[in-house]
Amino acid sequence: MKYIHLKSFFLLTLLLSSVACKKKLDDLYQNPDGYSKDMADKSGVSVIAGFFTSQLTQGFFLSGDYGSVYHQVRSGERTMANAIQVYNTTTEGAPYALKDVEHDWGTGGFNESVFNFVNTQWITPILWAQREYNNTPQAKRTNLDSLYITLLHVLKGYAYQRATDMYDKIPYIETGSAGGLDGIKAKYLGQSDIYPKIISDFKNAEAVLTTLTLSATEQASFNQQDIIFGGNILKWRKYINSLRLRCAMNVSEVLPALTTQVLTDLQGKPLLSDYNDVAGVADIAVIALNRICNELGITRAFRERGGDCHAGKKFLQDVMYCQPTMGSKVINGQTLSYFSGDNSATGLSNGTVDPRVAYIFAPDWSGRYLGVDTKWDGNKDPNSYLNQVLRGYYINDPILTDISKTTFNYGVNKSIQLDAASKADLSKRESFLLNALRSAVANGDDNDGNVGTANNLVAEYNVRPQFNFALKYPTIHAVETELSLAEAAVRGFGQLNGAARDHYKNAIILSCKYWYELNNSNQYSKTTLPAMPTTMDDSRINAKPAMEYNASVYAENAAQKFDAMSANQKVQAIFNQLQLHYNMLNFEVPYTAARRLIKYLGTNPASMYEIFKWKERMTYPSSVQASDPEGWSIISPSNNPDLPVWFTGRTTKWKNALE
């Protein structure tokens, strides 16, 4: 049986430096039919160690993946609106009619990627390693073999957690089994069966690590093989315990007693707690440097989805307290309001505005941190949010009062020419300019569909953290762990290491530090390898935050607001922080949180578009029907994007305004 080829051969060559001869590596890692423990022992490299390192480099597992991230940004953001494309117009952008992301272009890549990965790349190395381990007599199993197989069980649990979150029933192989390699067929199990199993597996794995002692030689070998935590056992324990906490919160609507039990079990256990506690692998660790931005990696996905990179009003204004400053003016006998700027300058200094405004987002070309809304306006209200954003550009420009001026300039070398009627009549100019700017932002004409230009009409994601190629894709982060502890305390599942407000405050501080470091540490440019896209403006690439703002002061102000909230409001605020922190980098975690919180909150906590249909789950690849008729008979009754998954505790679909 041929094992899927290791796409990270370059990385393995570096890590497994004890094998000097490339031919030995070729034989050992590229020819699975020749695998044997004797070969590995003679080469000085454990087969199981090789499978462990291979597992860490699988596509879209602990790292990004161009295709998967592209479709999650495109279709996922239409579901969750972690990043915004402008649709809230009638004559530009899109009409006010319900759209179905389920059958949208590229839906296959969105729906099917996690299912396909968990049944191929994410599980295959684990099964090969398990078979080697099972076939090795107990007396010949080394300390490192036992360590690697334990960690592979953890990684298997993490893979199944992601897959079952999306689909509910998935093909599951019991821990300790090599599955189809030994003729044992995977069984389709759902969340109600899988979650208790993987929570137990995580607990057992962490217990093994608490008593593990490695010799100096073993530790040196582990340091080489472990590309995620560098051989740090404590970080593995933190990771495992934080995964247990994630799983416990995911089932809190249906198994609250299990949630409480996990919180109790975690007393005194290490958890992800530092700003750099992130389980993820950077693109530069597994992809040839010259291929990262143009061909592979998550940055290509962001570059190609420039229209989705607008900042959301929800984040900037409602979560981060960056408020627009208002103005008004009478035009043609009508009082029109507009946004003249924002409070970011003073707010960032005095701690009333979230520091992440300056770390995660970039202002519009005029320096304002004003995002866009997902709510429909249709240009029916002259003082709608979008109109107030765009009107601020021209409301005090001479073009409204000087009949000789017929061109409106903005950004860098961007302009709008008045039509014949507006050239001849001052009273027609305000309406003309407003509609022209609405059309420009809705169709990406302001930035030509790119991110990082100098012409954007609304705030966007900042390219410095987003295109920091050293970014470790955050599959789970300490901020999530802190927010889970905050929610657990609010909802009465258990209090661990402090009160809810302590965890909420700490999550904000950690997130601020994380995003500041991603932004400030970015040393890449258009001339480095890998290189920033040539479509980006140098002013955006080089615009570091003016300083590191005092996150503790802001977080305390936010915590005081948190203190005054009801339980429901606190849970919504916790979700907002989760969605803000992961934003475009990790669609799956806030999507799962939103679905499970609908029952508790009575509504969807995400900033939904009104024109896109809500999805309760991903659907299966149609190929399963032909390849596995027996399995298809099990999953086909639930192959419905309108059917809530088990952990939501719901049987009724959540519907938006148009459904």
PDB file of N, CA, C and O in Angstrom, residues 75-81 97-104 110-111 587 591 604 608-618 640-643 653-659:
ATOM      1  N   SER A  75     -16.424  32.216   0.718  1.00  0.00           N
ATOM      2  CA  SER A  75     -17.751  31.760   1.121  1.00  0.00           C
ATOM      3  C   SER A  75     -17.951  31.842   2.631  1.00  0.00           C
ATOM      4  O   SER A  75     -19.059  32.109   3.098  1.00  0.00           O
ATOM      5  N   GLY A  76     -16.886  31.615   3.391  1.00  0.00           N
ATOM      6  CA  GLY A  76     -17.001  31.667   4.843  1.00  0.00           C
ATOM      7  C   GLY A  76     -17.338  33.053   5.347  1.00  0.00           C
ATOM      8  O   GLY A  76     -18.146  33.220   6.266  1.00  0.00           O
ATOM      9  N   GLU A  77     -16.730  34.078   4.741  1.00  0.00           N
ATOM     10  CA  GLU A  77     -17.025  35.439   5.198  1.00  0.00           C
ATOM     11  C   GLU A  77     -18.437  35.862   4.800  1.00  0.00           C
ATOM     12  O   GLU A  77     -19.005  36.771   5.405  1.00  0.00           O
ATOM     13  N   ARG A  78     -19.005  35.235   3.795  1.00  0.00           N
ATOM     14  CA  ARG A  78     -20.398  35.523   3.471  1.00  0.00           C
ATOM     15  C   ARG A  78     -21.330  34.901   4.511  1.00  0.00           C
ATOM     16  O   ARG A  78     -22.475  35.314   4.649  1.00  0.00           O
ATOM     17  N   THR A  79     -20.817  33.908   5.210  1.00  0.00           N
ATOM     18  CA  THR A  79     -21.596  33.295   6.280  1.00  0.00           C
ATOM     19  C   THR A  79     -21.401  34.019   7.607  1.00  0.00           C
ATOM     20  O   THR A  79     -22.354  34.255   8.347  1.00  0.00           O
ATOM     21  N   MET A  80     -20.142  34.399   7.908  1.00  0.00           N
ATOM     22  CA  MET A  80     -19.824  34.946   9.228  1.00  0.00           C
ATOM     23  C   MET A  80     -19.493  36.431   9.243  1.00  0.00           C
ATOM     24  O   MET A  80     -19.564  37.081  10.282  1.00  0.00           O
ATOM     25  N   ALA A  81     -19.087  36.984   8.107  1.00  0.00           N
ATOM     26  CA  ALA A  81     -18.710  38.397   8.018  1.00  0.00           C
ATOM     27  C   ALA A  81     -17.589  38.758   8.989  1.00  0.00           C
ATOM     28  O   ALA A  81     -17.635  39.779   9.656  1.00  0.00           O
ATOM     29  N   ALA A  97     -31.650  40.573  -2.290  1.00  0.00           N
ATOM     30  CA  ALA A  97     -32.332  39.300  -2.511  1.00  0.00           C
ATOM     31  C   ALA A  97     -31.498  38.202  -1.872  1.00  0.00           C
ATOM     32  O   ALA A  97     -30.268  38.280  -1.846  1.00  0.00           O
ATOM     33  N   LEU A  98     -32.169  37.188  -1.348  1.00  0.00           N
ATOM     34  CA  LEU A  98     -31.485  36.123  -0.633  1.00  0.00           C
ATOM     35  C   LEU A  98     -30.586  35.328  -1.573  1.00  0.00           C
ATOM     36  O   LEU A  98     -31.009  34.904  -2.647  1.00  0.00           O
ATOM     37  N   LYS A  99     -29.357  35.133  -1.129  1.00  0.00           N
ATOM     38  CA  LYS A  99     -28.379  34.376  -1.908  1.00  0.00           C
ATOM     39  C   LYS A  99     -27.938  33.167  -1.101  1.00  0.00           C
ATOM     40  O   LYS A  99     -27.828  33.223   0.107  1.00  0.00           O
ATOM     41  N   ASP A 100     -27.639  32.105  -1.809  1.00  0.00           N
ATOM     42  CA  ASP A 100     -27.350  30.818  -1.179  1.00  0.00           C
ATOM     43  C   ASP A 100     -25.871  30.487  -1.348  1.00  0.00           C
ATOM     44  O   ASP A 100     -25.431  30.154  -2.453  1.00  0.00           O
ATOM     45  N   VAL A 101     -25.095  30.579  -0.288  1.00  0.00           N
ATOM     46  CA  VAL A 101     -23.676  30.250  -0.393  1.00  0.00           C
ATOM     47  C   VAL A 101     -23.463  28.755  -0.595  1.00  0.00           C
ATOM     48  O   VAL A 101     -22.391  28.331  -1.006  1.00  0.00           O
ATOM     49  N   GLU A 102     -24.478  27.964  -0.320  1.00  0.00           N
ATOM     50  CA  GLU A 102     -24.352  26.518  -0.459  1.00  0.00           C
ATOM     51  C   GLU A 102     -24.081  26.115  -1.899  1.00  0.00           C
ATOM     52  O   GLU A 102     -23.361  25.161  -2.161  1.00  0.00           O
ATOM     53  N   HIS A 103     -24.658  26.829  -2.861  1.00  0.00           N
ATOM     54  CA  HIS A 103     -24.487  26.481  -4.270  1.00  0.00           C
ATOM     55  C   HIS A 103     -23.782  27.600  -5.025  1.00  0.00           C
ATOM     56  O   HIS A 103     -23.933  27.756  -6.229  1.00  0.00           O
ATOM     57  N   ASP A 104     -22.988  28.347  -4.296  1.00  0.00           N
ATOM     58  CA  ASP A 104     -22.212  29.429  -4.856  1.00  0.00           C
ATOM     59  C   ASP A 104     -21.003  28.854  -5.596  1.00  0.00           C
ATOM     60  O   ASP A 104     -20.607  27.717  -5.369  1.00  0.00           O
ATOM     61  N   PHE A 110     -15.202  25.029  -0.279  1.00  0.00           N
ATOM     62  CA  PHE A 110     -15.611  25.508   1.037  1.00  0.00           C
ATOM     63  C   PHE A 110     -16.212  24.368   1.851  1.00  0.00           C
ATOM     64  O   PHE A 110     -15.832  24.121   2.991  1.00  0.00           O
ATOM     65  N   ASN A 111     -17.146  23.638   1.260  1.00  0.00           N
ATOM     66  CA  ASN A 111     -17.859  22.597   1.992  1.00  0.00           C
ATOM     67  C   ASN A 111     -17.005  21.367   2.272  1.00  0.00           C
ATOM     68  O   ASN A 111     -17.102  20.761   3.338  1.00  0.00           O
ATOM     69  N   PHE A 587     -11.580  30.861  10.393  1.00  0.00           N
ATOM     70  CA  PHE A 587     -13.034  30.921  10.248  1.00  0.00           C
ATOM     71  C   PHE A 587     -13.742  29.905  11.141  1.00  0.00           C
ATOM     72  O   PHE A 587     -14.815  30.163  11.679  1.00  0.00           O
ATOM     73  N   TYR A 591     -17.118  30.296  13.821  1.00  0.00           N
ATOM     74  CA  TYR A 591     -18.296  29.697  13.202  1.00  0.00           C
ATOM     75  C   TYR A 591     -18.914  28.645  14.126  1.00  0.00           C
ATOM     76  O   TYR A 591     -20.137  28.606  14.323  1.00  0.00           O
ATOM     77  N   ASN A 604     -28.279  34.931  16.585  1.00  0.00           N
ATOM     78  CA  ASN A 604     -26.944  34.659  16.061  1.00  0.00           C
ATOM     79  C   ASN A 604     -25.982  35.755  16.519  1.00  0.00           C
ATOM     80  O   ASN A 604     -26.223  36.931  16.256  1.00  0.00           O
ATOM     81  N   MET A 608     -23.993  39.013  10.754  1.00  0.00           N
ATOM     82  CA  MET A 608     -24.467  38.402   9.518  1.00  0.00           C
ATOM     83  C   MET A 608     -24.849  39.424   8.452  1.00  0.00           C
ATOM     84  O   MET A 608     -25.367  40.485   8.738  1.00  0.00           O
ATOM     85  N   TYR A 609     -24.615  39.035   7.191  1.00  0.00           N
ATOM     86  CA  TYR A 609     -25.239  39.733   6.072  1.00  0.00           C
ATOM     87  C   TYR A 609     -26.712  39.326   6.013  1.00  0.00           C
ATOM     88  O   TYR A 609     -27.060  38.175   6.253  1.00  0.00           O
ATOM     89  N   GLU A 610     -27.545  40.250   5.630  1.00  0.00           N
ATOM     90  CA  GLU A 610     -28.962  39.923   5.475  1.00  0.00           C
ATOM     91  C   GLU A 610     -29.224  39.148   4.183  1.00  0.00           C
ATOM     92  O   GLU A 610     -30.207  38.415   4.084  1.00  0.00           O
ATOM     93  N   ILE A 611     -28.351  39.299   3.200  1.00  0.00           N
ATOM     94  CA  ILE A 611     -28.653  38.730   1.885  1.00  0.00           C
ATOM     95  C   ILE A 611     -28.065  37.336   1.684  1.00  0.00           C
ATOM     96  O   ILE A 611     -28.273  36.743   0.630  1.00  0.00           O
ATOM     97  N   PHE A 612     -27.345  36.815   2.695  1.00  0.00           N
ATOM     98  CA  PHE A 612     -26.784  35.471   2.548  1.00  0.00           C
ATOM     99  C   PHE A 612     -27.429  34.505   3.535  1.00  0.00           C
ATOM    100  O   PHE A 612     -27.584  34.800   4.709  1.00  0.00           O
ATOM    101  N   LYS A 613     -27.776  33.351   3.029  1.00  0.00           N
ATOM    102  CA  LYS A 613     -28.441  32.327   3.812  1.00  0.00           C
ATOM    103  C   LYS A 613     -27.472  31.728   4.831  1.00  0.00           C
ATOM    104  O   LYS A 613     -26.331  31.425   4.505  1.00  0.00           O
ATOM    105  N   TRP A 614     -27.931  31.554   6.044  1.00  0.00           N
ATOM    106  CA  TRP A 614     -27.110  30.986   7.105  1.00  0.00           C
ATOM    107  C   TRP A 614     -26.933  29.488   6.883  1.00  0.00           C
ATOM    108  O   TRP A 614     -27.872  28.776   6.524  1.00  0.00           O
ATOM    109  N   LYS A 615     -25.726  29.016   7.105  1.00  0.00           N
ATOM    110  CA  LYS A 615     -25.415  27.591   6.990  1.00  0.00           C
ATOM    111  C   LYS A 615     -25.231  27.002   8.379  1.00  0.00           C
ATOM    112  O   LYS A 615     -24.463  27.519   9.176  1.00  0.00           O
ATOM    113  N   GLU A 616     -25.925  25.916   8.658  1.00  0.00           N
ATOM    114  CA  GLU A 616     -25.790  25.244   9.945  1.00  0.00           C
ATOM    115  C   GLU A 616     -24.674  24.196   9.946  1.00  0.00           C
ATOM    116  O   GLU A 616     -24.195  23.805  10.999  1.00  0.00           O
ATOM    117  N   ARG A 617     -24.264  23.745   8.785  1.00  0.00           N
ATOM    118  CA  ARG A 617     -23.225  22.726   8.697  1.00  0.00           C
ATOM    119  C   ARG A 617     -22.682  22.705   7.276  1.00  0.00           C
ATOM    120  O   ARG A 617     -23.298  23.229   6.345  1.00  0.00           O
ATOM    121  N   MET A 618     -21.531  22.044   7.099  1.00  0.00           N
ATOM    122  CA  MET A 618     -21.002  21.792   5.767  1.00  0.00           C
ATOM    123  C   MET A 618     -21.627  20.515   5.208  1.00  0.00           C
ATOM    124  O   MET A 618     -22.026  19.623   5.963  1.00  0.00           O
ATOM    125  N   ASN A 640     -27.618  18.163   4.914  1.00  0.00           N
ATOM    126  CA  ASN A 640     -28.520  19.291   4.707  1.00  0.00           C
ATOM    127  C   ASN A 640     -27.961  20.520   5.420  1.00  0.00           C
ATOM    128  O   ASN A 640     -27.847  20.522   6.646  1.00  0.00           O
ATOM    129  N   PRO A 641     -27.596  21.574   4.707  1.00  0.00           N
ATOM    130  CA  PRO A 641     -27.008  22.758   5.348  1.00  0.00           C
ATOM    131  C   PRO A 641     -27.966  23.496   6.265  1.00  0.00           C
ATOM    132  O   PRO A 641     -27.535  24.374   7.027  1.00  0.00           O
ATOM    133  N   ASP A 642     -29.255  23.156   6.205  1.00  0.00           N
ATOM    134  CA  ASP A 642     -30.250  23.803   7.060  1.00  0.00           C
ATOM    135  C   ASP A 642     -30.502  23.040   8.358  1.00  0.00           C
ATOM    136  O   ASP A 642     -31.313  23.476   9.181  1.00  0.00           O
ATOM    137  N   LEU A 643     -29.819  21.919   8.551  1.00  0.00           N
ATOM    138  CA  LEU A 643     -30.045  21.089   9.733  1.00  0.00           C
ATOM    139  C   LEU A 643     -28.964  21.372  10.775  1.00  0.00           C
ATOM    140  O   LEU A 643     -27.783  21.108  10.538  1.00  0.00           O
ATOM    141  N   LYS A 653     -33.394  25.609  12.278  1.00  0.00           N
ATOM    142  CA  LYS A 653     -32.396  26.476  11.658  1.00  0.00           C
ATOM    143  C   LYS A 653     -32.563  27.922  12.116  1.00  0.00           C
ATOM    144  O   LYS A 653     -33.682  28.424  12.258  1.00  0.00           O
ATOM    145  N   TRP A 654     -31.434  28.611  12.334  1.00  0.00           N
ATOM    146  CA  TRP A 654     -31.499  30.059  12.538  1.00  0.00           C
ATOM    147  C   TRP A 654     -31.675  30.725  11.183  1.00  0.00           C
ATOM    148  O   TRP A 654     -31.064  30.323  10.190  1.00  0.00           O
ATOM    149  N   LYS A 655     -32.514  31.744  11.121  1.00  0.00           N
ATOM    150  CA  LYS A 655     -32.792  32.417   9.852  1.00  0.00           C
ATOM    151  C   LYS A 655     -32.511  33.908   9.969  1.00  0.00           C
ATOM    152  O   LYS A 655     -32.807  34.527  10.989  1.00  0.00           O
ATOM    153  N   ASN A 656     -31.963  34.455   8.895  1.00  0.00           N
ATOM    154  CA  ASN A 656     -31.722  35.897   8.895  1.00  0.00           C
ATOM    155  C   ASN A 656     -32.936  36.640   8.356  1.00  0.00           C
ATOM    156  O   ASN A 656     -34.005  36.053   8.143  1.00  0.00           O
ATOM    157  N   ALA A 657     -32.772  37.920   8.097  1.00  0.00           N
ATOM    158  CA  ALA A 657     -33.919  38.782   7.783  1.00  0.00           C
ATOM    159  C   ALA A 657     -34.663  38.367   6.522  1.00  0.00           C
ATOM    160  O   ALA A 657     -35.879  38.570   6.421  1.00  0.00           O
ATOM    161  N   LEU A 658     -33.980  37.791   5.557  1.00  0.00           N
ATOM    162  CA  LEU A 658     -34.614  37.450   4.284  1.00  0.00           C
ATOM    163  C   LEU A 658     -35.064  35.996   4.193  1.00  0.00           C
ATOM    164  O   LEU A 658     -35.696  35.614   3.209  1.00  0.00           O
ATOM    165  N   GLU A 659     -34.727  35.188   5.182  1.00  0.00           N
ATOM    166  CA  GLU A 659     -35.096  33.775   5.110  1.00  0.00           C
ATOM    167  C   GLU A 659     -36.513  33.539   5.630  1.00  0.00           C
ATOM    168  O   GLU A 659     -36.944  34.134   6.585  1.00  0.00           O
TER     169      GLU A 659
END
